[in-house]
mmCIF file of C-alpha atoms in Angstrom:
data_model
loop_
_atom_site.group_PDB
_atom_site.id
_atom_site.type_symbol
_atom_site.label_atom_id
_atom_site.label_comp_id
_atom_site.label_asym_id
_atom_site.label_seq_id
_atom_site.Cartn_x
_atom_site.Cartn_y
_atom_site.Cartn_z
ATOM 1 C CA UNK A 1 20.691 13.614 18.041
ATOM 2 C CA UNK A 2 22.732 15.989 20.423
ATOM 3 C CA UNK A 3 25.898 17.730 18.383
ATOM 4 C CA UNK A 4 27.796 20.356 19.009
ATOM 5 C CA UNK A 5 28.654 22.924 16.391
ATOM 6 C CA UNK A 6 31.123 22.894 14.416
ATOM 7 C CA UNK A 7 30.648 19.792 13.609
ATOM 8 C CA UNK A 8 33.225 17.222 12.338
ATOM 9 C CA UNK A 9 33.386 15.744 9.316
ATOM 10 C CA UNK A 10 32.143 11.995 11.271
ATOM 11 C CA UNK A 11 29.228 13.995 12.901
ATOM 12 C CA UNK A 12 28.106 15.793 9.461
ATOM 13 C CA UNK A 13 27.947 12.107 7.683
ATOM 14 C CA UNK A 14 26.427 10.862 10.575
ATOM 15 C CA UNK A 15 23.391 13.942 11.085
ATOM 16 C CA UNK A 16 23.221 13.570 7.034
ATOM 17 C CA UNK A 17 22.443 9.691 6.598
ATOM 18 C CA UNK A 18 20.266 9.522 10.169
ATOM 19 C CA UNK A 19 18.152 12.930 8.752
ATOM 20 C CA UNK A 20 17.763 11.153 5.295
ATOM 21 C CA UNK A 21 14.366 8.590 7.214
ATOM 22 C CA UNK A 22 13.096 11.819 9.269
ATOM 23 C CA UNK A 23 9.276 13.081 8.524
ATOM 24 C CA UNK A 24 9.996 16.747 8.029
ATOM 25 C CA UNK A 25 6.157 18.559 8.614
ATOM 26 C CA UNK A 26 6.442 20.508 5.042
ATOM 27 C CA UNK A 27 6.529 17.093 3.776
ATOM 28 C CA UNK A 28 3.462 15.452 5.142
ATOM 29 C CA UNK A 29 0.542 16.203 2.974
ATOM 30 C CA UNK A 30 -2.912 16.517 4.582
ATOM 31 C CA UNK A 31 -5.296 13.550 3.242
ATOM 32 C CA UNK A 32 -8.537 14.225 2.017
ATOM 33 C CA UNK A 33 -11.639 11.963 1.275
ATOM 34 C CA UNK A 34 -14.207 13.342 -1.427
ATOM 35 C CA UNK A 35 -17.843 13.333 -0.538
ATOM 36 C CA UNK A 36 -20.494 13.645 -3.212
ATOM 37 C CA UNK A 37 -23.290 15.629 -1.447
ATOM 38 C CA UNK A 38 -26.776 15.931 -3.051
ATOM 39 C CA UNK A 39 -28.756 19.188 -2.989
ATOM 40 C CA UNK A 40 -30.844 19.449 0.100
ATOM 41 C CA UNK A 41 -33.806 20.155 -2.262
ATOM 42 C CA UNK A 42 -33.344 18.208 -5.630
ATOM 43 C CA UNK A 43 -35.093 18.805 -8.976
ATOM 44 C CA UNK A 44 -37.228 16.330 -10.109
ATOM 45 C CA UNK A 45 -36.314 17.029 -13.490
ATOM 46 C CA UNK A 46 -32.460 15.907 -12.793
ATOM 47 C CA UNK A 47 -32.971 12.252 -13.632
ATOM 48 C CA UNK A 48 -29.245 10.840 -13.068
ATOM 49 C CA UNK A 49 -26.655 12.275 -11.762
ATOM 50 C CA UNK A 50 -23.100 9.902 -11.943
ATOM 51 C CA UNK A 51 -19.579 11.374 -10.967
ATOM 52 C CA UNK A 52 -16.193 8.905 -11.650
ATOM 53 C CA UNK A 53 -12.794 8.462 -11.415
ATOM 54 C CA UNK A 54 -12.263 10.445 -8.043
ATOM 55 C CA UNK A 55 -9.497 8.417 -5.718
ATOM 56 C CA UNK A 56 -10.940 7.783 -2.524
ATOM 57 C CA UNK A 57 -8.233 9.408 -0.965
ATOM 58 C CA UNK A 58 -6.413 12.509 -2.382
ATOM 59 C CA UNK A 59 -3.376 14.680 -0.773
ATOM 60 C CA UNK A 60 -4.424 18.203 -0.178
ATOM 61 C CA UNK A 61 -3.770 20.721 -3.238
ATOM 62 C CA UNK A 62 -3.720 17.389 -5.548
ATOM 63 C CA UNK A 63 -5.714 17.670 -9.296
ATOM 64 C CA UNK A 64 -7.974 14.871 -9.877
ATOM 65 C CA UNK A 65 -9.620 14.554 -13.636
ATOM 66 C CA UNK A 66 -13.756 13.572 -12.896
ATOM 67 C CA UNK A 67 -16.113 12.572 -15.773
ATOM 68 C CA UNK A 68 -20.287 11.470 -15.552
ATOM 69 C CA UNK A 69 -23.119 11.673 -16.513
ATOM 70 C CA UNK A 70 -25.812 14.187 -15.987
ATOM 71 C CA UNK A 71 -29.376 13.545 -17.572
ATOM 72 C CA UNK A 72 -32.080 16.474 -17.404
ATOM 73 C CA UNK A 73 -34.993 16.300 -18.345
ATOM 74 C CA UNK A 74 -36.483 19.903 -19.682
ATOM 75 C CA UNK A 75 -37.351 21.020 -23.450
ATOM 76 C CA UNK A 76 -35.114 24.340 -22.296
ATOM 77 C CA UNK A 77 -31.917 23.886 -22.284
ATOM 78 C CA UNK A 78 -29.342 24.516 -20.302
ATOM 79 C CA UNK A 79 -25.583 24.485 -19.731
ATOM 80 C CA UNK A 80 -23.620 22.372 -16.813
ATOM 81 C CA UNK A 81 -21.074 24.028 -15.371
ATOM 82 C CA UNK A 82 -18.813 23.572 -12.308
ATOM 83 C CA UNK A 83 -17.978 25.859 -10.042
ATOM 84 C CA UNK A 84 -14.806 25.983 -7.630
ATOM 85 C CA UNK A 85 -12.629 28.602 -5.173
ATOM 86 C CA UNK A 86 -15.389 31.420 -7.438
ATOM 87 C CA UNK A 87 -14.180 30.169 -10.833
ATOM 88 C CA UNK A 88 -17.082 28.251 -13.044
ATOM 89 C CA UNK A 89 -15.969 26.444 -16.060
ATOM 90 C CA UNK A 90 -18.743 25.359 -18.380
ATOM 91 C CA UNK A 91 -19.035 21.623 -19.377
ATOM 92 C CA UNK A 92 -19.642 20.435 -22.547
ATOM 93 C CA UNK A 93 -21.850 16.970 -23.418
ATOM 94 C CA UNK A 94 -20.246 15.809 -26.824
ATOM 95 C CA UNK A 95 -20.248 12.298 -26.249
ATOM 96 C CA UNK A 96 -23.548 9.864 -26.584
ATOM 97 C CA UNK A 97 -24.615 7.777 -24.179
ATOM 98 C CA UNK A 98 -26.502 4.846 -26.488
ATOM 99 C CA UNK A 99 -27.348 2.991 -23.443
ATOM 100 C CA UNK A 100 -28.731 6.010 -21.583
ATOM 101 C CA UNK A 101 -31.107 7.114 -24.752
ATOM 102 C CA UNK A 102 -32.439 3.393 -25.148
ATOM 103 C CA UNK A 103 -33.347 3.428 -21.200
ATOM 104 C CA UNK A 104 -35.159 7.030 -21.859
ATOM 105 C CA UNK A 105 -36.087 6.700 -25.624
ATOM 106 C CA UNK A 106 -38.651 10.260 -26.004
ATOM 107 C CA UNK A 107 -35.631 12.070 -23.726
ATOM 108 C CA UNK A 108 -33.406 13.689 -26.119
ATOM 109 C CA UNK A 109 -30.938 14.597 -23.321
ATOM 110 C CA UNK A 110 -30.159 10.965 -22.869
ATOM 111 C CA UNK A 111 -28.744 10.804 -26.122
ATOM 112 C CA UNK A 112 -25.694 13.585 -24.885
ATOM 113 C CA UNK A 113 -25.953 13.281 -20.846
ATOM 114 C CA UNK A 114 -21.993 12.039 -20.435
ATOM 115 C CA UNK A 115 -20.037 15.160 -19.304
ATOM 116 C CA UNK A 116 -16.506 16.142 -20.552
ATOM 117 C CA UNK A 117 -13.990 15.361 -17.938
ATOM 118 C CA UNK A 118 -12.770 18.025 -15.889
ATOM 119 C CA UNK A 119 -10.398 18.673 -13.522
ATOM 120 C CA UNK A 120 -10.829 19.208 -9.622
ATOM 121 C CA UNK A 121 -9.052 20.365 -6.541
ATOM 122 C CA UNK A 122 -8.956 18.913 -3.744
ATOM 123 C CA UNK A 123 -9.389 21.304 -1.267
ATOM 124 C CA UNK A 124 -11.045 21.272 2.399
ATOM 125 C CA UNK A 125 -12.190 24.503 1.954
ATOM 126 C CA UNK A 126 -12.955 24.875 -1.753
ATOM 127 C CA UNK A 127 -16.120 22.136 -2.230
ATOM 128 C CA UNK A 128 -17.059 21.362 -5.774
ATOM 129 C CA UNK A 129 -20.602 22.881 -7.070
ATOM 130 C CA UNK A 130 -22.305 21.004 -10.190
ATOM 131 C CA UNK A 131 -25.373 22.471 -11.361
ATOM 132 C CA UNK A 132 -26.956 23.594 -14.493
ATOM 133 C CA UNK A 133 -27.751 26.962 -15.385
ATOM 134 C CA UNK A 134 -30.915 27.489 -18.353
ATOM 135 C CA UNK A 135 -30.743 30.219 -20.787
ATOM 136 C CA UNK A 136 -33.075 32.305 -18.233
ATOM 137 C CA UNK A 137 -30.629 32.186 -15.794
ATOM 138 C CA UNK A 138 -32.345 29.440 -13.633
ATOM 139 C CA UNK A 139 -30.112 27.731 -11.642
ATOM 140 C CA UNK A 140 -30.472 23.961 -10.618
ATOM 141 C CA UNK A 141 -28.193 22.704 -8.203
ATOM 142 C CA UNK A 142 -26.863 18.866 -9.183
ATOM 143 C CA UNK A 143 -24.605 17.587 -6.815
ATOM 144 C CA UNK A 144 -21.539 19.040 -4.365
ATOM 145 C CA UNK A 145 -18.366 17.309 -3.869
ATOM 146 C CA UNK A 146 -16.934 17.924 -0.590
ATOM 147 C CA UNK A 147 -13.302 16.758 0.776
ATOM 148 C CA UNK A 148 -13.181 16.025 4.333
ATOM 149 C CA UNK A 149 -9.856 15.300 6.579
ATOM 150 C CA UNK A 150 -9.228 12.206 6.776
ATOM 151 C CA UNK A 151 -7.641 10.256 9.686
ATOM 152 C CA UNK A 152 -5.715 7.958 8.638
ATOM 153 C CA UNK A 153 -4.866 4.671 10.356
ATOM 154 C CA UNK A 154 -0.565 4.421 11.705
ATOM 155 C CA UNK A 155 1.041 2.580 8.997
ATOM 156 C CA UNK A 156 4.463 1.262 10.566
ATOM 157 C CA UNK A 157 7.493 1.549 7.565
ATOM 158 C CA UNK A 158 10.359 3.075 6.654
ATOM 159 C CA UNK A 159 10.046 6.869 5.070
ATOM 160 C CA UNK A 160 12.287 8.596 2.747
ATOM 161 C CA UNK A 161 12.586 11.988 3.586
ATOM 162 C CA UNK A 162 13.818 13.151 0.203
ATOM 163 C CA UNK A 163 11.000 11.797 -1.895
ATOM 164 C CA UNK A 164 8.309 11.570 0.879
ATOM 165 C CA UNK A 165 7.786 7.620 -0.422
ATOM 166 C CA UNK A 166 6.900 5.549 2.601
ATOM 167 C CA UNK A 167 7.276 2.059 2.519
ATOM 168 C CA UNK A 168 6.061 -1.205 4.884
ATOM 169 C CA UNK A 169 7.858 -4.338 5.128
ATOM 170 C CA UNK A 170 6.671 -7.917 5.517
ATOM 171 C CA UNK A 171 9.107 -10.454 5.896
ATOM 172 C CA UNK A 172 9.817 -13.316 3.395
ATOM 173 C CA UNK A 173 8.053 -10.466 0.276
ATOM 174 C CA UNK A 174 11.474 -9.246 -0.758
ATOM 175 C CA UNK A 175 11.925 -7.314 2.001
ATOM 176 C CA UNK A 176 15.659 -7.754 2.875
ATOM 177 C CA UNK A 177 16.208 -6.647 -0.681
ATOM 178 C CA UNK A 178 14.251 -3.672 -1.264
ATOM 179 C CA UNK A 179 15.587 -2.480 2.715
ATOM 180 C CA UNK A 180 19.207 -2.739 0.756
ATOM 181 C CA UNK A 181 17.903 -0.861 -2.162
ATOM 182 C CA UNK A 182 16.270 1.693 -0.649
ATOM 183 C CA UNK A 183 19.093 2.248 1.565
ATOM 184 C CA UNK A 184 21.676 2.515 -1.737
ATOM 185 C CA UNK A 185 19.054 4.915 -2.844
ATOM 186 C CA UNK A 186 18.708 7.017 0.393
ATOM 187 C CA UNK A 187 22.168 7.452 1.054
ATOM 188 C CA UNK A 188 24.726 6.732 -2.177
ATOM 189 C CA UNK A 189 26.186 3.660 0.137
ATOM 190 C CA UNK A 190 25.657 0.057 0.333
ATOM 191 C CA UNK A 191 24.327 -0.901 3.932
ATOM 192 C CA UNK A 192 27.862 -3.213 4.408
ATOM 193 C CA UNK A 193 30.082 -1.340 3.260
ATOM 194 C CA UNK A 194 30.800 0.731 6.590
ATOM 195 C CA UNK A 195 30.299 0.090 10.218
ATOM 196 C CA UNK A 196 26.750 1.669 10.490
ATOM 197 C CA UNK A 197 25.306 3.602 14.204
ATOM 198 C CA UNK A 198 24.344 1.031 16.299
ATOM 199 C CA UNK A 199 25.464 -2.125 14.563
ATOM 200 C CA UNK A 200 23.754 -4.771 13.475
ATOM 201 C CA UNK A 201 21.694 -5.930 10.298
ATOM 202 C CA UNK A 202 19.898 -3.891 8.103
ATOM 203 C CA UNK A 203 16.612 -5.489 9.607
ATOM 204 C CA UNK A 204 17.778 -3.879 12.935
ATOM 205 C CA UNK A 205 18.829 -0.468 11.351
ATOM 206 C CA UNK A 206 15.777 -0.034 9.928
ATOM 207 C CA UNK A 207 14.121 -1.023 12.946
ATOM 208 C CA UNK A 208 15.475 1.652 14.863
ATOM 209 C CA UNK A 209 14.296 4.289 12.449
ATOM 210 C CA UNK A 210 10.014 2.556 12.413
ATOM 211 C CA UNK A 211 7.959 5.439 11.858
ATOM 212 C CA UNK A 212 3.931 6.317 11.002
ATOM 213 C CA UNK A 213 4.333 6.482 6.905
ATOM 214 C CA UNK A 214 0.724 7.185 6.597
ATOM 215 C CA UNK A 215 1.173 10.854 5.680
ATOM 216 C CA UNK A 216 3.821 9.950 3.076
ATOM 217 C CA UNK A 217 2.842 11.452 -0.689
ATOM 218 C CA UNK A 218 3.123 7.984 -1.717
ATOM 219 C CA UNK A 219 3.083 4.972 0.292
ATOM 220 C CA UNK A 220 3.778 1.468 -1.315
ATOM 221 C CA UNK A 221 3.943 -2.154 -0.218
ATOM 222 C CA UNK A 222 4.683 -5.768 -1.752
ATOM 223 C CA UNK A 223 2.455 -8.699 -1.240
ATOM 224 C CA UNK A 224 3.195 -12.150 -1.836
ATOM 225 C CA UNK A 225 0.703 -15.492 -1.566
ATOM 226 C CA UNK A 226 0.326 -16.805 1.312
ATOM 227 C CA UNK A 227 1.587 -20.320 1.156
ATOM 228 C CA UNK A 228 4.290 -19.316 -1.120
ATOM 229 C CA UNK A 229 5.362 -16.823 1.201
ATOM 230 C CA UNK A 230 5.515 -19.908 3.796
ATOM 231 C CA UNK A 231 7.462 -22.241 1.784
ATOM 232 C CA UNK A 232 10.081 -19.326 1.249
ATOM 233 C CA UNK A 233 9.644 -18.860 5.055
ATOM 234 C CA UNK A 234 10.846 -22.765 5.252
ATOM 235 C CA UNK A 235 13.140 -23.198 2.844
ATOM 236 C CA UNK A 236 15.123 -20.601 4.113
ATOM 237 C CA UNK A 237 14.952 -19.882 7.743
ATOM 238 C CA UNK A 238 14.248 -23.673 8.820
ATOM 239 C CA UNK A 239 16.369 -25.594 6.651
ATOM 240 C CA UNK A 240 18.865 -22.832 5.610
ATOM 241 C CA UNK A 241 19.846 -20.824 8.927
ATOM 242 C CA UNK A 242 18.083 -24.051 11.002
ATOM 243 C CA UNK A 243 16.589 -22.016 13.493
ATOM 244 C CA UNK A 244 14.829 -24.832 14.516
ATOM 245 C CA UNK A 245 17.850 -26.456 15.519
ATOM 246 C CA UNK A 246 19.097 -27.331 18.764
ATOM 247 C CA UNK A 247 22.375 -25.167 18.755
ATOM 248 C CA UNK A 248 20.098 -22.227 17.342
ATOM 249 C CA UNK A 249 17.514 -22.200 19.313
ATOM 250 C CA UNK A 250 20.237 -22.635 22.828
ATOM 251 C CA UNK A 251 21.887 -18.938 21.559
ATOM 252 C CA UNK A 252 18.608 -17.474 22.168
ATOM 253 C CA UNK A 253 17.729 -15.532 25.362
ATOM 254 C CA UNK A 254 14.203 -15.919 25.064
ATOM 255 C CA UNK A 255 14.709 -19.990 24.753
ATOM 256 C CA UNK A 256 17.116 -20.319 28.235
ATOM 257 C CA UNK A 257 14.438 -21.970 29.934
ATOM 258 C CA UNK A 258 13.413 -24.702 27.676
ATOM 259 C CA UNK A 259 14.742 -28.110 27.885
ATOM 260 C CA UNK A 260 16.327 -28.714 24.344
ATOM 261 C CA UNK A 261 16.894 -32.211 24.729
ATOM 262 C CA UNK A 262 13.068 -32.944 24.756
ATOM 263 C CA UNK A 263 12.456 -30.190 21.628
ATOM 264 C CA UNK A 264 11.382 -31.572 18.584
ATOM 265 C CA UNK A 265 14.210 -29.641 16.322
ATOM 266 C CA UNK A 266 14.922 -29.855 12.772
ATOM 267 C CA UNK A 267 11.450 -30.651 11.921
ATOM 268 C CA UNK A 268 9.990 -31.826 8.375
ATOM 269 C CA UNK A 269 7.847 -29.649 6.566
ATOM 270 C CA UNK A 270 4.699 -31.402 7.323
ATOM 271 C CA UNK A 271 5.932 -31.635 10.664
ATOM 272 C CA UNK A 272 6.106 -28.076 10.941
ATOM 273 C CA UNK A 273 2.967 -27.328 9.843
ATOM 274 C CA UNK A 274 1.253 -30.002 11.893
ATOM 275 C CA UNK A 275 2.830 -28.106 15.215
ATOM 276 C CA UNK A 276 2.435 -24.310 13.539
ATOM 277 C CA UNK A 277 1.492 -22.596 17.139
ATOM 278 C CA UNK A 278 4.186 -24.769 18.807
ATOM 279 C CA UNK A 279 6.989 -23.817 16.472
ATOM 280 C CA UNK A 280 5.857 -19.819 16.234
ATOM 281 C CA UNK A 281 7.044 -19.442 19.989
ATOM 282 C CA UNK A 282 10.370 -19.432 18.521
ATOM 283 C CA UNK A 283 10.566 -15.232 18.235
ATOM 284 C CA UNK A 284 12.160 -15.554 14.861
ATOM 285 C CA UNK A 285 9.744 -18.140 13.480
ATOM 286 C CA UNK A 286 6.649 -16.150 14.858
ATOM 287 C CA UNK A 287 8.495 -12.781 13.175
ATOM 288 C CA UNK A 288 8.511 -14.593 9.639
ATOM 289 C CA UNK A 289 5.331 -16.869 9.244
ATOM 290 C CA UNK A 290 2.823 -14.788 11.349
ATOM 291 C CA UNK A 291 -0.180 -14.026 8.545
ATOM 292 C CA UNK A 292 0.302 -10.604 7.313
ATOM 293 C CA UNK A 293 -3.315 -9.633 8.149
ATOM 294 C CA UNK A 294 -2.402 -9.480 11.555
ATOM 295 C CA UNK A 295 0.067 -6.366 10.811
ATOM 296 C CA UNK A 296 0.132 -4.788 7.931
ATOM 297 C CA UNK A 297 -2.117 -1.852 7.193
ATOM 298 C CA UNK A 298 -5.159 -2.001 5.336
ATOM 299 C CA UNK A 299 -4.682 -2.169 1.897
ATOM 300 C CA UNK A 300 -6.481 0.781 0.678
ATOM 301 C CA UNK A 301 -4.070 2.981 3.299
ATOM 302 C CA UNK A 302 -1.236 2.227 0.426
ATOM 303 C CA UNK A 303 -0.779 3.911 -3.087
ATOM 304 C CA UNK A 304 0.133 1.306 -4.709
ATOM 305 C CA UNK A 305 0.118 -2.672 -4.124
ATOM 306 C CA UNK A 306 2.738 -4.519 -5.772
ATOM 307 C CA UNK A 307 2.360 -8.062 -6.418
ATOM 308 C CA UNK A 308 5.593 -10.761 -5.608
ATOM 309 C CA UNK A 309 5.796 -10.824 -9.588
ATOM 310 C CA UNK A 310 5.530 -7.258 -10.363
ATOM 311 C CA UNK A 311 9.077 -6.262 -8.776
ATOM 312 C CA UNK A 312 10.106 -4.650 -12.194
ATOM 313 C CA UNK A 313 7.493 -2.472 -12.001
ATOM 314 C CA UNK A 314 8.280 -1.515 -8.570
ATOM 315 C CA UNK A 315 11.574 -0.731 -9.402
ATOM 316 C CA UNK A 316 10.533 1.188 -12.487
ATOM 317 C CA UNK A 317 8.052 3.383 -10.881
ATOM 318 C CA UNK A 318 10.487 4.449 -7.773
ATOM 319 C CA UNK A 319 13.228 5.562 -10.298
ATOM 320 C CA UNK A 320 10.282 7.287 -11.991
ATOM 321 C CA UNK A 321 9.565 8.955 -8.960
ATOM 322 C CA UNK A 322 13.085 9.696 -7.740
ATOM 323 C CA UNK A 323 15.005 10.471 -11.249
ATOM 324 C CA UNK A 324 17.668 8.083 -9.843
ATOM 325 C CA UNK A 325 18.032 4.383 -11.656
ATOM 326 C CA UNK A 326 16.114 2.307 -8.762
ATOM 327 C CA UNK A 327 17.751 -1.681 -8.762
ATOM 328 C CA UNK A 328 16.627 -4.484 -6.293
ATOM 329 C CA UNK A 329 18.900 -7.061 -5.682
ATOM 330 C CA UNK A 330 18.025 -10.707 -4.606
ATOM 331 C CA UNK A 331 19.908 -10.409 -1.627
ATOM 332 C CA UNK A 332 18.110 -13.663 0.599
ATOM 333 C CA UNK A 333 18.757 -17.359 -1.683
ATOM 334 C CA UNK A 334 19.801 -19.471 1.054
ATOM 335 C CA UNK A 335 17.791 -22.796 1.035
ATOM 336 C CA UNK A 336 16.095 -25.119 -1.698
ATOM 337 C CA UNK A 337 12.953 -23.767 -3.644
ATOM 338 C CA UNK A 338 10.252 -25.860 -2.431
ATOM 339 C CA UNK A 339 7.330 -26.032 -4.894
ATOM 340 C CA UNK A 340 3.513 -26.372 -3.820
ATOM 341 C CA UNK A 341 3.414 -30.084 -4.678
ATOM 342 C CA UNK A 342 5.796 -31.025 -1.755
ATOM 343 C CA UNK A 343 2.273 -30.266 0.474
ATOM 344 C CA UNK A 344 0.330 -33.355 1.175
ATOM 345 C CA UNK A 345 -3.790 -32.756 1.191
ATOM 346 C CA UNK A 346 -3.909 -32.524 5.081
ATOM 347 C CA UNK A 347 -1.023 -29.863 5.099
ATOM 348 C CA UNK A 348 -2.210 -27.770 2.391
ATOM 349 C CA UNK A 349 -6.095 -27.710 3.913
ATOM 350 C CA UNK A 350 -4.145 -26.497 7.298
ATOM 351 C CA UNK A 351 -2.102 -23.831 5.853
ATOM 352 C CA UNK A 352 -4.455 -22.505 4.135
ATOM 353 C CA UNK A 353 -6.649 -22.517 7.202
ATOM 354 C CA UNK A 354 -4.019 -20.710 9.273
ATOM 355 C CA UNK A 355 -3.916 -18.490 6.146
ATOM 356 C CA UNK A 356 -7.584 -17.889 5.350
ATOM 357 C CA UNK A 357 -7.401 -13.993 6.768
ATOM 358 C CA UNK A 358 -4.444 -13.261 4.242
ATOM 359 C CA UNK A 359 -6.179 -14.690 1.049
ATOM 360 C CA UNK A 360 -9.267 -12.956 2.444
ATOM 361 C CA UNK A 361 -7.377 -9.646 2.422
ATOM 362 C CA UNK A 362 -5.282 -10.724 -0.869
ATOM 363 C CA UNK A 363 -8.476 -11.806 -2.740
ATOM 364 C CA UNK A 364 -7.827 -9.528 -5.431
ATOM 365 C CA UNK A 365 -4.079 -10.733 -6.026
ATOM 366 C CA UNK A 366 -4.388 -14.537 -4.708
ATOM 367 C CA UNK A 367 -6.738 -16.789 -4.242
ATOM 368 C CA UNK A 368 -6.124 -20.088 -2.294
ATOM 369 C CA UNK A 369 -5.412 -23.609 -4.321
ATOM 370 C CA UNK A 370 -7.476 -25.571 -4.542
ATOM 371 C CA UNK A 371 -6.577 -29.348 -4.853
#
């Protein structure tokens, strides 16, 4: 954006609320995936060697808190220790292991081989050296922990500069509603309250300001199931806004050269699902019953998943993160709430054939029905 300074009071509002969805670079935290290493020469007498509770993925300069297990097997003992950026912090092995010492019954290290938890750094430049050190001052090397860049996959959403949370739609999953929220949040205005730059509905706004979230310091998105997704999909865009209707469908540019009086409009459900590919030429059918999997970002590029039902949490965890109280409205109810039951056999095998890449990639939130 072009201004001239000074600036009027118009331009200042206008440079504040368009600079509030910018990716500043002293905001966009380097990535790192940890690598356990082994020693290129490894003692025989290090029997297991178990490290746990590292995040695949860690920001640059963030803590993470590691515990294991370490069994050696030698009648002189020796200390563990961990050594990072020169500093080496001893670690104690208070807790037993009773399934380790019934595996190795004559090994009396098996009976205290879990390690006190300890904290790391992840740090590019600063690997992680385990290794035990006996009272002669032998030193055996156990394992390294490494933390590579890692280059992570675009992830299309909107960013908030403030709080560097980044955050990628999918329509009919509450997005119209958290878009408003975050927006309230953002800026200290609701999106209708004022003529906003450019026009248009908050879909559009947001739009316009699309960015790679990937590098955000925390990056969330809201999943929904599949066929529940679809009936909201439905209920509300068929038979609420009927954009499946003739008079819809002739305001639309794309649609000028179809003949309307042959198009099957206004179609049942199983109707609709019988023609899916037919009916998804329609650009705002296609935009809000295309499977997911075909768009959104791996899972595992996200902090945190939210499930449809776990909204509260959502909302709980942003005002955590923001120190400002965090609502989301319900802002799309147009249409009747059509339960799974309304599906015949035939239409419920074919949705959830046209949605067997989204429960794939769901699995661990939704699995498909059954009946």
């Amino acid at each position: 954006m072009a201004v001239q300074l000074p600036l009027t009071e118009a331009q200042e509002q206008l440079l504040t609320l368009e600079s509030g969805w910018l990716t500043g670079l002293e905001q966009l935290p380097t990535l790192l995936r940890p690598k356990l290493v082994r020693p290129s020469i490894e003692d025989a007498r290090v029997k297991l060697v178990r490290l746990e509770g590292i995040p695949p993925l860690l920001p640059r300069g963030e803590r993470s808190q590691a515990s294991g297990i370490v069994l050696f097997d030698s009648t002189e003992p020796a200390e563990l220790e961990m050594v990072q950026s020169g500093e080496s912090t001893v670690l104690a092995w208070p807790r037993p292991s009773p399934a380790l010492a019934s595996k190795w019954p004559d090994l009396p290290a098996a009976r205290q081989a879990r390690l006190s938890s300890v904290s790391l750094l992840a740090d590019a430049k600063s690997p992680v050296h385990l290794r035990l050190r006996s009272r002669k001052g032998e030193e055996v090397p156990v394992l390294n922990v490494e933390f590579r860049e890692y280059p992570s996959p675009a992830v299309n959403g909107i960013f908030l500069a403030q709080w560097s949370i980044g955050y990628q739609s999918i329509p009919k999953v509450a997005c119209t509603s958290l878009k408003e929220a975050l927006f309230l949040l953002a800026t200290g205005e609701n999106f209708g309250d004022r003529k906003r730059p450019g026009g248009g509905y908050i879909h559009d706004y947001f739009f316009r300001h699309e960015q790679d979230i990937a590098q955000a310091a925390w990056r969330f998105v809201v999943v929904r199931d599949p066929i529940q997704r679809f009936l909201s999909g439905f209920s509300n865009r068929v038979l609420h806004y009927r954009e499946l209707s003739r008079e819809y469908l002739a305001s639309l540019p794309s649609m000028s050269g179809v003949d309307l009086e042959d198009f099957p409009a206004n179609p049942s459900l199983d109707q609709f699902i019988a023609n899916f590919e037919f009916y998804c030429q329609v650009p705002t059918i296609r935009h809000h019953f295309s499977p997911i999997s075909a768009f959104v970002a791996p899972l595992e590029s996200f902090s945190r998943v939210y499930a449809f039902h776990e909204i509260d949490a959502l909302a709980a965890d942003i005002s955590k993160r923001t120190g400002q109280e965090f609502r989301i409205p319900h802002s799309q109810q147009g249409g009747p709430k059509l339960k799974l039951e309304r599906l015949g056999g035939d239409s419920l095998r074919r949705l959830v054939k046209i949605y067997e890449a989204d429960y794939e990639m769901l699995k661990h939130f939704y699995l498909p029905p059954s009946r």
